[in-house]
Amino acid sequence: RLVGSFSGRRASATSQPLRFKIGDAVIYTNEFGAQFRRRVTGFYQPTGLSGLYARGARYLLDSSSPWMPVSESSLRPDDSA
């Protein structure tokens, strides 16, 4: 399930607060080291078991694949925005 808001903004698997909120400007670094300026558009909350969620994917971005969640470890704040 893809959602645009998340009450409490916690990563339920760890109970740790999420670092970014909807609308935040971030720099996403993919598995090849390429970096992209993006914005957080929502949070990923699967209704069942999810390997992506288990590996830390929590954020949805304004990208060419807006349905594909990314992990917090692949994001950093974009202070230039």
mmCIF file with all atom_site columns, N, CA and C in Angstrom:
data_model
loop_
_atom_site.group_PDB
_atom_site.id
_atom_site.type_symbol
_atom_site.label_atom_id
_atom_site.label_alt_id
_atom_site.label_comp_id
_atom_site.label_asym_id
_atom_site.label_entity_id
_atom_site.label_seq_id
_atom_site.pdbx_PDB_ins_code
_atom_site.Cartn_x
_atom_site.Cartn_y
_atom_site.Cartn_z
_atom_site.occupancy
_atom_site.B_iso_or_equiv
_atom_site.pdbx_formal_charge
_atom_site.auth_seq_id
_atom_site.auth_comp_id
_atom_site.auth_asym_id
_atom_site.auth_atom_id
_atom_site.pdbx_PDB_model_num
ATOM 1   N N  . ARG A 1 1  ? 0.842  -1.172 0.000   1.00 0.00 ? 1  ARG A N  1
ATOM 2   C CA . ARG A 1 1  ? 0.000  0.000  0.000   1.00 0.00 ? 1  ARG A CA 1
ATOM 3   C C  . ARG A 1 1  ? 0.884  1.230  0.000   1.00 0.00 ? 1  ARG A C  1
ATOM 4   N N  . LEU A 1 2  ? 0.602  2.153  -0.852  1.00 0.00 ? 2  LEU A N  1
ATOM 5   C CA . LEU A 1 2  ? 1.351  3.399  -0.924  1.00 0.00 ? 2  LEU A CA 1
ATOM 6   C C  . LEU A 1 2  ? 0.513  4.484  -0.276  1.00 0.00 ? 2  LEU A C  1
ATOM 7   N N  . VAL A 1 3  ? 1.119  5.273  0.575   1.00 0.00 ? 3  VAL A N  1
ATOM 8   C CA . VAL A 1 3  ? 0.374  6.306  1.273   1.00 0.00 ? 3  VAL A CA 1
ATOM 9   C C  . VAL A 1 3  ? 1.086  7.629  1.183   1.00 0.00 ? 3  VAL A C  1
ATOM 10  N N  . GLY A 1 4  ? 0.322  8.693  1.257   1.00 0.00 ? 4  GLY A N  1
ATOM 11  C CA . GLY A 1 4  ? 0.891  10.025 1.182   1.00 0.00 ? 4  GLY A CA 1
ATOM 12  C C  . GLY A 1 4  ? 1.162  10.642 2.545   1.00 0.00 ? 4  GLY A C  1
ATOM 13  N N  . SER A 1 5  ? 0.693  10.015 3.592   1.00 0.00 ? 5  SER A N  1
ATOM 14  C CA . SER A 1 5  ? 0.998  10.514 4.928   1.00 0.00 ? 5  SER A CA 1
ATOM 15  C C  . SER A 1 5  ? 1.136  9.325  5.860   1.00 0.00 ? 5  SER A C  1
ATOM 16  N N  . PHE A 1 6  ? 1.816  9.536  6.936   1.00 0.00 ? 6  PHE A N  1
ATOM 17  C CA . PHE A 1 6  ? 2.088  8.435  7.846   1.00 0.00 ? 6  PHE A CA 1
ATOM 18  C C  . PHE A 1 6  ? 2.110  8.995  9.251   1.00 0.00 ? 6  PHE A C  1
ATOM 19  N N  . SER A 1 7  ? 1.066  8.731  9.990   1.00 0.00 ? 7  SER A N  1
ATOM 20  C CA . SER A 1 7  ? 0.935  9.251  11.341  1.00 0.00 ? 7  SER A CA 1
ATOM 21  C C  . SER A 1 7  ? 2.096  8.790  12.214  1.00 0.00 ? 7  SER A C  1
ATOM 22  N N  . GLY A 1 8  ? 2.763  9.719  12.839  1.00 0.00 ? 8  GLY A N  1
ATOM 23  C CA . GLY A 1 8  ? 3.860  9.389  13.723  1.00 0.00 ? 8  GLY A CA 1
ATOM 24  C C  . GLY A 1 8  ? 5.189  9.216  13.011  1.00 0.00 ? 8  GLY A C  1
ATOM 25  N N  . ARG A 1 9  ? 5.171  8.987  11.710  1.00 0.00 ? 9  ARG A N  1
ATOM 26  C CA . ARG A 1 9  ? 6.376  8.843  10.897  1.00 0.00 ? 9  ARG A CA 1
ATOM 27  C C  . ARG A 1 9  ? 7.411  7.948  11.564  1.00 0.00 ? 9  ARG A C  1
ATOM 28  N N  . ARG A 1 10 ? 7.051  6.713  11.826  1.00 0.00 ? 10 ARG A N  1
ATOM 29  C CA . ARG A 1 10 ? 7.985  5.748  12.408  1.00 0.00 ? 10 ARG A CA 1
ATOM 30  C C  . ARG A 1 10 ? 8.148  4.574  11.460  1.00 0.00 ? 10 ARG A C  1
ATOM 31  N N  . ALA A 1 11 ? 9.343  4.057  11.423  1.00 0.00 ? 11 ALA A N  1
ATOM 32  C CA . ALA A 1 11 ? 9.612  2.830  10.682  1.00 0.00 ? 11 ALA A CA 1
ATOM 33  C C  . ALA A 1 11 ? 9.210  1.699  11.624  1.00 0.00 ? 11 ALA A C  1
ATOM 34  N N  . SER A 1 12 ? 8.049  1.108  11.398  1.00 0.00 ? 12 SER A N  1
ATOM 35  C CA . SER A 1 12 ? 7.476  0.188  12.377  1.00 0.00 ? 12 SER A CA 1
ATOM 36  C C  . SER A 1 12 ? 8.364  -1.005 12.681  1.00 0.00 ? 12 SER A C  1
ATOM 37  N N  . ALA A 1 13 ? 9.200  -1.423 11.771  1.00 0.00 ? 13 ALA A N  1
ATOM 38  C CA . ALA A 1 13 ? 10.067 -2.575 12.022  1.00 0.00 ? 13 ALA A CA 1
ATOM 39  C C  . ALA A 1 13 ? 11.107 -2.264 13.094  1.00 0.00 ? 13 ALA A C  1
ATOM 40  N N  . THR A 1 14 ? 11.492 -1.016 13.229  1.00 0.00 ? 14 THR A N  1
ATOM 41  C CA . THR A 1 14 ? 12.533 -0.646 14.196  1.00 0.00 ? 14 THR A CA 1
ATOM 42  C C  . THR A 1 14 ? 12.037 0.320  15.261  1.00 0.00 ? 14 THR A C  1
ATOM 43  N N  . SER A 1 15 ? 10.846 0.862  15.080  1.00 0.00 ? 15 SER A N  1
ATOM 44  C CA . SER A 1 15 ? 10.275 1.885  15.973  1.00 0.00 ? 15 SER A CA 1
ATOM 45  C C  . SER A 1 15 ? 11.117 3.149  16.021  1.00 0.00 ? 15 SER A C  1
ATOM 46  N N  . GLN A 1 16 ? 12.012 3.320  15.078  1.00 0.00 ? 16 GLN A N  1
ATOM 47  C CA . GLN A 1 16 ? 12.828 4.527  15.002  1.00 0.00 ? 16 GLN A CA 1
ATOM 48  C C  . GLN A 1 16 ? 12.074 5.582  14.186  1.00 0.00 ? 16 GLN A C  1
ATOM 49  N N  . PRO A 1 17 ? 12.160 6.849  14.587  1.00 0.00 ? 17 PRO A N  1
ATOM 50  C CA . PRO A 1 17 ? 11.521 7.896  13.793  1.00 0.00 ? 17 PRO A CA 1
ATOM 51  C C  . PRO A 1 17 ? 12.149 7.977  12.405  1.00 0.00 ? 17 PRO A C  1
ATOM 52  N N  . LEU A 1 18 ? 11.333 8.260  11.417  1.00 0.00 ? 18 LEU A N  1
ATOM 53  C CA . LEU A 1 18 ? 11.851 8.461  10.069  1.00 0.00 ? 18 LEU A CA 1
ATOM 54  C C  . LEU A 1 18 ? 12.528 9.829  10.011  1.00 0.00 ? 18 LEU A C  1
ATOM 55  N N  . ARG A 1 19 ? 13.606 9.901  9.266   1.00 0.00 ? 19 ARG A N  1
ATOM 56  C CA . ARG A 1 19 ? 14.418 11.123 9.195   1.00 0.00 ? 19 ARG A CA 1
ATOM 57  C C  . ARG A 1 19 ? 13.785 12.190 8.312   1.00 0.00 ? 19 ARG A C  1
ATOM 58  N N  . PHE A 1 20 ? 13.102 11.766 7.236   1.00 0.00 ? 20 PHE A N  1
ATOM 59  C CA . PHE A 1 20 ? 12.570 12.706 6.252   1.00 0.00 ? 20 PHE A CA 1
ATOM 60  C C  . PHE A 1 20 ? 11.054 12.729 6.286   1.00 0.00 ? 20 PHE A C  1
ATOM 61  N N  . LYS A 1 21 ? 10.488 13.856 5.877   1.00 0.00 ? 21 LYS A N  1
ATOM 62  C CA . LYS A 1 21 ? 9.033  13.982 5.792   1.00 0.00 ? 21 LYS A CA 1
ATOM 63  C C  . LYS A 1 21 ? 8.633  14.290 4.346   1.00 0.00 ? 21 LYS A C  1
ATOM 64  N N  . ILE A 1 22 ? 7.361  14.185 4.064   1.00 0.00 ? 22 ILE A N  1
ATOM 65  C CA . ILE A 1 22 ? 6.865  14.467 2.716   1.00 0.00 ? 22 ILE A CA 1
ATOM 66  C C  . ILE A 1 22 ? 7.207  15.909 2.355   1.00 0.00 ? 22 ILE A C  1
ATOM 67  N N  . GLY A 1 23 ? 7.727  16.069 1.145   1.00 0.00 ? 23 GLY A N  1
ATOM 68  C CA . GLY A 1 23 ? 8.119  17.382 0.650   1.00 0.00 ? 23 GLY A CA 1
ATOM 69  C C  . GLY A 1 23 ? 9.589  17.698 0.842   1.00 0.00 ? 23 GLY A C  1
ATOM 70  N N  . ASP A 1 24 ? 10.286 16.925 1.670   1.00 0.00 ? 24 ASP A N  1
ATOM 71  C CA . ASP A 1 24 ? 11.708 17.183 1.889   1.00 0.00 ? 24 ASP A CA 1
ATOM 72  C C  . ASP A 1 24 ? 12.510 16.965 0.606   1.00 0.00 ? 24 ASP A C  1
ATOM 73  N N  . ALA A 1 25 ? 13.457 17.861 0.371   1.00 0.00 ? 25 ALA A N  1
ATOM 74  C CA . ALA A 1 25 ? 14.390 17.719 -0.748  1.00 0.00 ? 25 ALA A CA 1
ATOM 75  C C  . ALA A 1 25 ? 15.512 16.788 -0.304  1.00 0.00 ? 25 ALA A C  1
ATOM 76  N N  . VAL A 1 26 ? 15.785 15.768 -1.116  1.00 0.00 ? 26 VAL A N  1
ATOM 77  C CA . VAL A 1 26 ? 16.812 14.786 -0.781  1.00 0.00 ? 26 VAL A CA 1
ATOM 78  C C  . VAL A 1 26 ? 17.689 14.515 -1.996  1.00 0.00 ? 26 VAL A C  1
ATOM 79  N N  . ILE A 1 27 ? 18.844 13.939 -1.736  1.00 0.00 ? 27 ILE A N  1
ATOM 80  C CA . ILE A 1 27 ? 19.690 13.413 -2.800  1.00 0.00 ? 27 ILE A CA 1
ATOM 81  C C  . ILE A 1 27 ? 19.678 11.903 -2.638  1.00 0.00 ? 27 ILE A C  1
ATOM 82  N N  . TYR A 1 28 ? 19.205 11.227 -3.675  1.00 0.00 ? 28 TYR A N  1
ATOM 83  C CA . TYR A 1 28 ? 19.122 9.775  -3.693  1.00 0.00 ? 28 TYR A CA 1
ATOM 84  C C  . TYR A 1 28 ? 20.352 9.224  -4.408  1.00 0.00 ? 28 TYR A C  1
ATOM 85  N N  . THR A 1 29 ? 21.032 8.288  -3.784  1.00 0.00 ? 29 THR A N  1
ATOM 86  C CA . THR A 1 29 ? 22.181 7.622  -4.396  1.00 0.00 ? 29 THR A CA 1
ATOM 87  C C  . THR A 1 29 ? 21.779 6.182  -4.675  1.00 0.00 ? 29 THR A C  1
ATOM 88  N N  . ASN A 1 30 ? 21.819 5.781  -5.965  1.00 0.00 ? 30 ASN A N  1
ATOM 89  C CA . ASN A 1 30 ? 21.415 4.417  -6.314  1.00 0.00 ? 30 ASN A CA 1
ATOM 90  C C  . ASN A 1 30 ? 22.559 3.426  -6.085  1.00 0.00 ? 30 ASN A C  1
ATOM 91  N N  . GLU A 1 31 ? 22.299 2.166  -6.371  1.00 0.00 ? 31 GLU A N  1
ATOM 92  C CA . GLU A 1 31 ? 23.281 1.104  -6.101  1.00 0.00 ? 31 GLU A CA 1
ATOM 93  C C  . GLU A 1 31 ? 24.553 1.233  -6.940  1.00 0.00 ? 31 GLU A C  1
ATOM 94  N N  . PHE A 1 32 ? 24.526 2.052  -7.984  1.00 0.00 ? 32 PHE A N  1
ATOM 95  C CA . PHE A 1 32 ? 25.696 2.256  -8.831  1.00 0.00 ? 32 PHE A CA 1
ATOM 96  C C  . PHE A 1 32 ? 26.464 3.526  -8.467  1.00 0.00 ? 32 PHE A C  1
ATOM 97  N N  . GLY A 1 33 ? 25.972 4.256  -7.471  1.00 0.00 ? 33 GLY A N  1
ATOM 98  C CA . GLY A 1 33 ? 26.626 5.475  -7.026  1.00 0.00 ? 33 GLY A CA 1
ATOM 99  C C  . GLY A 1 33 ? 26.158 6.739  -7.716  1.00 0.00 ? 33 GLY A C  1
ATOM 100 N N  . ALA A 1 34 ? 25.210 6.612  -8.650  1.00 0.00 ? 34 ALA A N  1
ATOM 101 C CA . ALA A 1 34 ? 24.664 7.797  -9.318  1.00 0.00 ? 34 ALA A CA 1
ATOM 102 C C  . ALA A 1 34 ? 23.753 8.543  -8.342  1.00 0.00 ? 34 ALA A C  1
ATOM 103 N N  . GLN A 1 35 ? 23.817 9.866  -8.367  1.00 0.00 ? 35 GLN A N  1
ATOM 104 C CA . GLN A 1 35 ? 23.035 10.677 -7.447  1.00 0.00 ? 35 GLN A CA 1
ATOM 105 C C  . GLN A 1 35 ? 21.996 11.491 -8.194  1.00 0.00 ? 35 GLN A C  1
ATOM 106 N N  . PHE A 1 36 ? 20.831 11.632 -7.566  1.00 0.00 ? 36 PHE A N  1
ATOM 107 C CA . PHE A 1 36 ? 19.698 12.342 -8.161  1.00 0.00 ? 36 PHE A CA 1
ATOM 108 C C  . PHE A 1 36 ? 19.038 13.218 -7.112  1.00 0.00 ? 36 PHE A C  1
ATOM 109 N N  . ARG A 1 37 ? 18.720 14.446 -7.490  1.00 0.00 ? 37 ARG A N  1
ATOM 110 C CA . ARG A 1 37 ? 17.959 15.331 -6.601  1.00 0.00 ? 37 ARG A CA 1
ATOM 111 C C  . ARG A 1 37 ? 16.487 14.971 -6.728  1.00 0.00 ? 37 ARG A C  1
ATOM 112 N N  . ARG A 1 38 ? 15.842 14.713 -5.598  1.00 0.00 ? 38 ARG A N  1
ATOM 113 C CA . ARG A 1 38 ? 14.443 14.288 -5.570  1.00 0.00 ? 38 ARG A CA 1
ATOM 114 C C  . ARG A 1 38 ? 13.726 14.929 -4.391  1.00 0.00 ? 38 ARG A C  1
ATOM 115 N N  . ARG A 1 39 ? 12.425 14.682 -4.316  1.00 0.00 ? 39 ARG A N  1
ATOM 116 C CA . ARG A 1 39 ? 11.604 15.070 -3.165  1.00 0.00 ? 39 ARG A CA 1
ATOM 117 C C  . ARG A 1 39 ? 10.864 13.838 -2.669  1.00 0.00 ? 39 ARG A C  1
ATOM 118 N N  . VAL A 1 40 ? 10.693 13.773 -1.363  1.00 0.00 ? 40 VAL A N  1
ATOM 119 C CA . VAL A 1 40 ? 9.912  12.698 -0.755  1.00 0.00 ? 40 VAL A CA 1
ATOM 120 C C  . VAL A 1 40 ? 8.435  12.985 -1.040  1.00 0.00 ? 40 VAL A C  1
ATOM 121 N N  . THR A 1 41 ? 7.744  11.995 -1.615  1.00 0.00 ? 41 THR A N  1
ATOM 122 C CA . THR A 1 41 ? 6.325  12.173 -1.959  1.00 0.00 ? 41 THR A CA 1
ATOM 123 C C  . THR A 1 41 ? 5.397  11.336 -1.085  1.00 0.00 ? 41 THR A C  1
ATOM 124 N N  . GLY A 1 42 ? 5.942  10.373 -0.366  1.00 0.00 ? 42 GLY A N  1
ATOM 125 C CA . GLY A 1 42 ? 5.105  9.533  0.485   1.00 0.00 ? 42 GLY A CA 1
ATOM 126 C C  . GLY A 1 42 ? 5.931  8.476  1.174   1.00 0.00 ? 42 GLY A C  1
ATOM 127 N N  . PHE A 1 43 ? 5.220  7.591  1.858   1.00 0.00 ? 43 PHE A N  1
ATOM 128 C CA . PHE A 1 43 ? 5.863  6.515  2.605   1.00 0.00 ? 43 PHE A CA 1
ATOM 129 C C  . PHE A 1 43 ? 5.287  5.177  2.164   1.00 0.00 ? 43 PHE A C  1
ATOM 130 N N  . TYR A 1 44 ? 6.116  4.182  2.127   1.00 0.00 ? 44 TYR A N  1
ATOM 131 C CA . TYR A 1 44 ? 5.734  2.834  1.713   1.00 0.00 ? 44 TYR A CA 1
ATOM 132 C C  . TYR A 1 44 ? 5.302  2.052  2.945   1.00 0.00 ? 44 TYR A C  1
ATOM 133 N N  . GLN A 1 45 ? 4.052  1.563  2.914   1.00 0.00 ? 45 GLN A N  1
ATOM 134 C CA . GLN A 1 45 ? 3.521  0.750  3.997   1.00 0.00 ? 45 GLN A CA 1
ATOM 135 C C  . GLN A 1 45 ? 2.824  -0.457 3.377   1.00 0.00 ? 45 GLN A C  1
ATOM 136 N N  . PRO A 1 46 ? 3.522  -1.554 3.184   1.00 0.00 ? 46 PRO A N  1
ATOM 137 C CA . PRO A 1 46 ? 2.897  -2.728 2.581   1.00 0.00 ? 46 PRO A CA 1
ATOM 138 C C  . PRO A 1 46 ? 1.837  -3.320 3.514   1.00 0.00 ? 46 PRO A C  1
ATOM 139 N N  . THR A 1 47 ? 0.832  -3.944 2.932   1.00 0.00 ? 47 THR A N  1
ATOM 140 C CA . THR A 1 47 ? -0.222 -4.547 3.741   1.00 0.00 ? 47 THR A CA 1
ATOM 141 C C  . THR A 1 47 ? 0.147  -5.953 4.203   1.00 0.00 ? 47 THR A C  1
ATOM 142 N N  . GLY A 1 48 ? 1.134  -6.553 3.556   1.00 0.00 ? 48 GLY A N  1
ATOM 143 C CA . GLY A 1 48 ? 1.597  -7.886 3.936   1.00 0.00 ? 48 GLY A CA 1
ATOM 144 C C  . GLY A 1 48 ? 3.109  -7.902 4.043   1.00 0.00 ? 48 GLY A C  1
ATOM 145 N N  . LEU A 1 49 ? 3.658  -9.094 4.053   1.00 0.00 ? 49 LEU A N  1
ATOM 146 C CA . LEU A 1 49 ? 5.112  -9.228 4.103   1.00 0.00 ? 49 LEU A CA 1
ATOM 147 C C  . LEU A 1 49 ? 5.741  -8.629 2.852   1.00 0.00 ? 49 LEU A C  1
ATOM 148 N N  . SER A 1 50 ? 6.870  -7.973 3.035   1.00 0.00 ? 50 SER A N  1
ATOM 149 C CA . SER A 1 50 ? 7.545  -7.318 1.915   1.00 0.00 ? 50 SER A CA 1
ATOM 150 C C  . SER A 1 50 ? 9.047  -7.366 2.121   1.00 0.00 ? 50 SER A C  1
ATOM 151 N N  . GLY A 1 51 ? 9.754  -7.934 1.152   1.00 0.00 ? 51 GLY A N  1
ATOM 152 C CA . GLY A 1 51 ? 11.212 -7.957 1.198   1.00 0.00 ? 51 GLY A CA 1
ATOM 153 C C  . GLY A 1 51 ? 11.800 -6.564 1.139   1.00 0.00 ? 51 GLY A C  1
ATOM 154 N N  . LEU A 1 52 ? 11.167 -5.679 0.344   1.00 0.00 ? 52 LEU A N  1
ATOM 155 C CA . LEU A 1 52 ? 11.660 -4.301 0.250   1.00 0.00 ? 52 LEU A CA 1
ATOM 156 C C  . LEU A 1 52 ? 11.573 -3.615 1.605   1.00 0.00 ? 52 LEU A C  1
ATOM 157 N N  . TYR A 1 53 ? 10.449 -3.776 2.261   1.00 0.00 ? 53 TYR A N  1
ATOM 158 C CA . TYR A 1 53 ? 10.258 -3.152 3.571   1.00 0.00 ? 53 TYR A CA 1
ATOM 159 C C  . TYR A 1 53 ? 11.231 -3.742 4.587   1.00 0.00 ? 53 TYR A C  1
ATOM 160 N N  . ALA A 1 54 ? 11.418 -5.061 4.524   1.00 0.00 ? 54 ALA A N  1
ATOM 161 C CA . ALA A 1 54 ? 12.338 -5.727 5.446   1.00 0.00 ? 54 ALA A CA 1
ATOM 162 C C  . ALA A 1 54 ? 13.764 -5.222 5.276   1.00 0.00 ? 54 ALA A C  1
ATOM 163 N N  . ARG A 1 55 ? 14.112 -4.787 4.062   1.00 0.00 ? 55 ARG A N  1
ATOM 164 C CA . ARG A 1 55 ? 15.455 -4.251 3.800   1.00 0.00 ? 55 ARG A CA 1
ATOM 165 C C  . ARG A 1 55 ? 15.528 -2.742 4.011   1.00 0.00 ? 55 ARG A C  1
ATOM 166 N N  . GLY A 1 56 ? 14.490 -2.158 4.590   1.00 0.00 ? 56 GLY A N  1
ATOM 167 C CA . GLY A 1 56 ? 14.543 -0.753 4.972   1.00 0.00 ? 56 GLY A CA 1
ATOM 168 C C  . GLY A 1 56 ? 13.924 0.242  4.015   1.00 0.00 ? 56 GLY A C  1
ATOM 169 N N  . ALA A 1 57 ? 13.282 -0.218 2.926   1.00 0.00 ? 57 ALA A N  1
ATOM 170 C CA . ALA A 1 57 ? 12.662 0.707  1.978   1.00 0.00 ? 57 ALA A CA 1
ATOM 171 C C  . ALA A 1 57 ? 11.422 1.321  2.618   1.00 0.00 ? 57 ALA A C  1
ATOM 172 N N  . ARG A 1 58 ? 11.435 2.631  2.809   1.00 0.00 ? 58 ARG A N  1
ATOM 173 C CA . ARG A 1 58 ? 10.332 3.327  3.470   1.00 0.00 ? 58 ARG A CA 1
ATOM 174 C C  . ARG A 1 58 ? 9.807  4.522  2.680   1.00 0.00 ? 58 ARG A C  1
ATOM 175 N N  . TYR A 1 59 ? 10.636 5.087  1.803   1.00 0.00 ? 59 TYR A N  1
ATOM 176 C CA . TYR A 1 59 ? 10.316 6.363  1.166   1.00 0.00 ? 59 TYR A CA 1
ATOM 177 C C  . TYR A 1 59 ? 9.942  6.219  -0.305  1.00 0.00 ? 59 TYR A C  1
ATOM 178 N N  . LEU A 1 60 ? 8.964  7.021  -0.724  1.00 0.00 ? 60 LEU A N  1
ATOM 179 C CA . LEU A 1 60 ? 8.604  7.146  -2.136  1.00 0.00 ? 60 LEU A CA 1
ATOM 180 C C  . LEU A 1 60 ? 9.091  8.515  -2.598  1.00 0.00 ? 60 LEU A C  1
ATOM 181 N N  . LEU A 1 61 ? 9.659  8.567  -3.814  1.00 0.00 ? 61 LEU A N  1
ATOM 182 C CA . LEU A 1 61 ? 10.250 9.791  -4.335  1.00 0.00 ? 61 LEU A CA 1
ATOM 183 C C  . LEU A 1 61 ? 9.599  10.201 -5.645  1.00 0.00 ? 61 LEU A C  1
ATOM 184 N N  . ASP A 1 62 ? 9.779  11.452 -6.029  1.00 0.00 ? 62 ASP A N  1
ATOM 185 C CA . ASP A 1 62 ? 9.315  11.940 -7.330  1.00 0.00 ? 62 ASP A CA 1
ATOM 186 C C  . ASP A 1 62 ? 10.342 11.522 -8.384  1.00 0.00 ? 62 ASP A C  1
ATOM 187 N N  . SER A 1 63 ? 10.199 10.316 -8.859  1.00 0.00 ? 63 SER A N  1
ATOM 188 C CA . SER A 1 63 ? 11.159 9.753  -9.815  1.00 0.00 ? 63 SER A CA 1
ATOM 189 C C  . SER A 1 63 ? 10.407 9.125  -10.979 1.00 0.00 ? 63 SER A C  1
ATOM 190 N N  . SER A 1 64 ? 11.152 8.515  -11.901 1.00 0.00 ? 64 SER A N  1
ATOM 191 C CA . SER A 1 64 ? 10.513 7.820  -13.019 1.00 0.00 ? 64 SER A CA 1
ATOM 192 C C  . SER A 1 64 ? 9.852  6.528  -12.559 1.00 0.00 ? 64 SER A C  1
ATOM 193 N N  . SER A 1 65 ? 10.123 6.103  -11.324 1.00 0.00 ? 65 SER A N  1
ATOM 194 C CA . SER A 1 65 ? 9.483  4.923  -10.715 1.00 0.00 ? 65 SER A CA 1
ATOM 195 C C  . SER A 1 65 ? 8.925  5.322  -9.347  1.00 0.00 ? 65 SER A C  1
ATOM 196 N N  . PRO A 1 66 ? 7.872  6.150  -9.335  1.00 0.00 ? 66 PRO A N  1
ATOM 197 C CA . PRO A 1 66 ? 7.384  6.692  -8.061  1.00 0.00 ? 66 PRO A CA 1
ATOM 198 C C  . PRO A 1 66 ? 6.789  5.644  -7.120  1.00 0.00 ? 66 PRO A C  1
ATOM 199 N N  . TRP A 1 67 ? 6.533  4.455  -7.621  1.00 0.00 ? 67 TRP A N  1
ATOM 200 C CA . TRP A 1 67 ? 5.970  3.369  -6.813  1.00 0.00 ? 67 TRP A CA 1
ATOM 201 C C  . TRP A 1 67 ? 7.050  2.539  -6.119  1.00 0.00 ? 67 TRP A C  1
ATOM 202 N N  . MET A 1 68 ? 8.319  2.741  -6.480  1.00 0.00 ? 68 MET A N  1
ATOM 203 C CA . MET A 1 68 ? 9.408  1.930  -5.951  1.00 0.00 ? 68 MET A CA 1
ATOM 204 C C  . MET A 1 68 ? 10.011 2.604  -4.718  1.00 0.00 ? 68 MET A C  1
ATOM 205 N N  . PRO A 1 69 ? 9.846  2.002  -3.541  1.00 0.00 ? 69 PRO A N  1
ATOM 206 C CA . PRO A 1 69 ? 10.372 2.627  -2.327  1.00 0.00 ? 69 PRO A CA 1
ATOM 207 C C  . PRO A 1 69 ? 11.892 2.508  -2.233  1.00 0.00 ? 69 PRO A C  1
ATOM 208 N N  . VAL A 1 70 ? 12.483 3.454  -1.539  1.00 0.00 ? 70 VAL A N  1
ATOM 209 C CA . VAL A 1 70 ? 13.935 3.452  -1.325  1.00 0.00 ? 70 VAL A CA 1
ATOM 210 C C  . VAL A 1 70 ? 14.212 3.535  0.172   1.00 0.00 ? 70 VAL A C  1
ATOM 211 N N  . SER A 1 71 ? 15.395 3.113  0.557   1.00 0.00 ? 71 SER A N  1
ATOM 212 C CA . SER A 1 71 ? 15.751 3.098  1.977   1.00 0.00 ? 71 SER A CA 1
ATOM 213 C C  . SER A 1 71 ? 16.336 4.442  2.415   1.00 0.00 ? 71 SER A C  1
ATOM 214 N N  . GLU A 1 72 ? 16.218 4.702  3.696   1.00 0.00 ? 72 GLU A N  1
ATOM 215 C CA . GLU A 1 72 ? 16.746 5.936  4.253   1.00 0.00 ? 72 GLU A CA 1
ATOM 216 C C  . GLU A 1 72 ? 18.255 6.030  4.080   1.00 0.00 ? 72 GLU A C  1
ATOM 217 N N  . SER A 1 73 ? 18.927 4.888  4.098   1.00 0.00 ? 73 SER A N  1
ATOM 218 C CA . SER A 1 73 ? 20.390 4.888  3.959   1.00 0.00 ? 73 SER A CA 1
ATOM 219 C C  . SER A 1 73 ? 20.844 5.363  2.579   1.00 0.00 ? 73 SER A C  1
ATOM 220 N N  . SER A 1 74 ? 19.948 5.363  1.587   1.00 0.00 ? 74 SER A N  1
ATOM 221 C CA . SER A 1 74 ? 20.309 5.837  0.250   1.00 0.00 ? 74 SER A CA 1
ATOM 222 C C  . SER A 1 74 ? 19.950 7.309  0.045   1.00 0.00 ? 74 SER A C  1
ATOM 223 N N  . LEU A 1 75 ? 19.492 7.968  1.110   1.00 0.00 ? 75 LEU A N  1
ATOM 224 C CA . LEU A 1 75 ? 19.081 9.370  1.026   1.00 0.00 ? 75 LEU A CA 1
ATOM 225 C C  . LEU A 1 75 ? 19.927 10.237 1.947   1.00 0.00 ? 75 LEU A C  1
ATOM 226 N N  . ARG A 1 76 ? 20.100 11.472 1.505   1.00 0.00 ? 76 ARG A N  1
ATOM 227 C CA . ARG A 1 76 ? 20.682 12.495 2.382   1.00 0.00 ? 76 ARG A CA 1
ATOM 228 C C  . ARG A 1 76 ? 19.982 13.808 2.063   1.00 0.00 ? 76 ARG A C  1
ATOM 229 N N  . PRO A 1 77 ? 19.981 14.728 3.005   1.00 0.00 ? 77 PRO A N  1
ATOM 230 C CA . PRO A 1 77 ? 19.299 16.004 2.752   1.00 0.00 ? 77 PRO A CA 1
ATOM 231 C C  . PRO A 1 77 ? 19.952 16.752 1.584   1.00 0.00 ? 77 PRO A C  1
ATOM 232 N N  . ASP A 1 78 ? 19.118 17.413 0.798   1.00 0.00 ? 78 ASP A N  1
ATOM 233 C CA . ASP A 1 78 ? 19.618 18.264 -0.278  1.00 0.00 ? 78 ASP A CA 1
ATOM 234 C C  . ASP A 1 78 ? 19.559 19.694 0.233   1.00 0.00 ? 78 ASP A C  1
ATOM 235 N N  . ASP A 1 79 ? 20.661 20.143 0.761   1.00 0.00 ? 79 ASP A N  1
ATOM 236 C CA . ASP A 1 79 ? 20.704 21.482 1.372   1.00 0.00 ? 79 ASP A CA 1
ATOM 237 C C  . ASP A 1 79 ? 20.693 22.600 0.334   1.00 0.00 ? 79 ASP A C  1
ATOM 238 N N  . SER A 1 80 ? 20.861 22.260 -0.942  1.00 0.00 ? 80 SER A N  1
ATOM 239 C CA . SER A 1 80 ? 20.865 23.299 -1.978  1.00 0.00 ? 80 SER A CA 1
ATOM 240 C C  . SER A 1 80 ? 19.461 23.657 -2.431  1.00 0.00 ? 80 SER A C  1
ATOM 241 N N  . ALA A 1 81 ? 18.470 22.877 -2.016  1.00 0.00 ? 81 ALA A N  1
ATOM 242 C CA . ALA A 1 81 ? 17.080 23.126 -2.462  1.00 0.00 ? 81 ALA A CA 1
ATOM 243 C C  . ALA A 1 81 ? 16.428 24.223 -1.656  1.00 0.00 ? 81 ALA A C  1
#
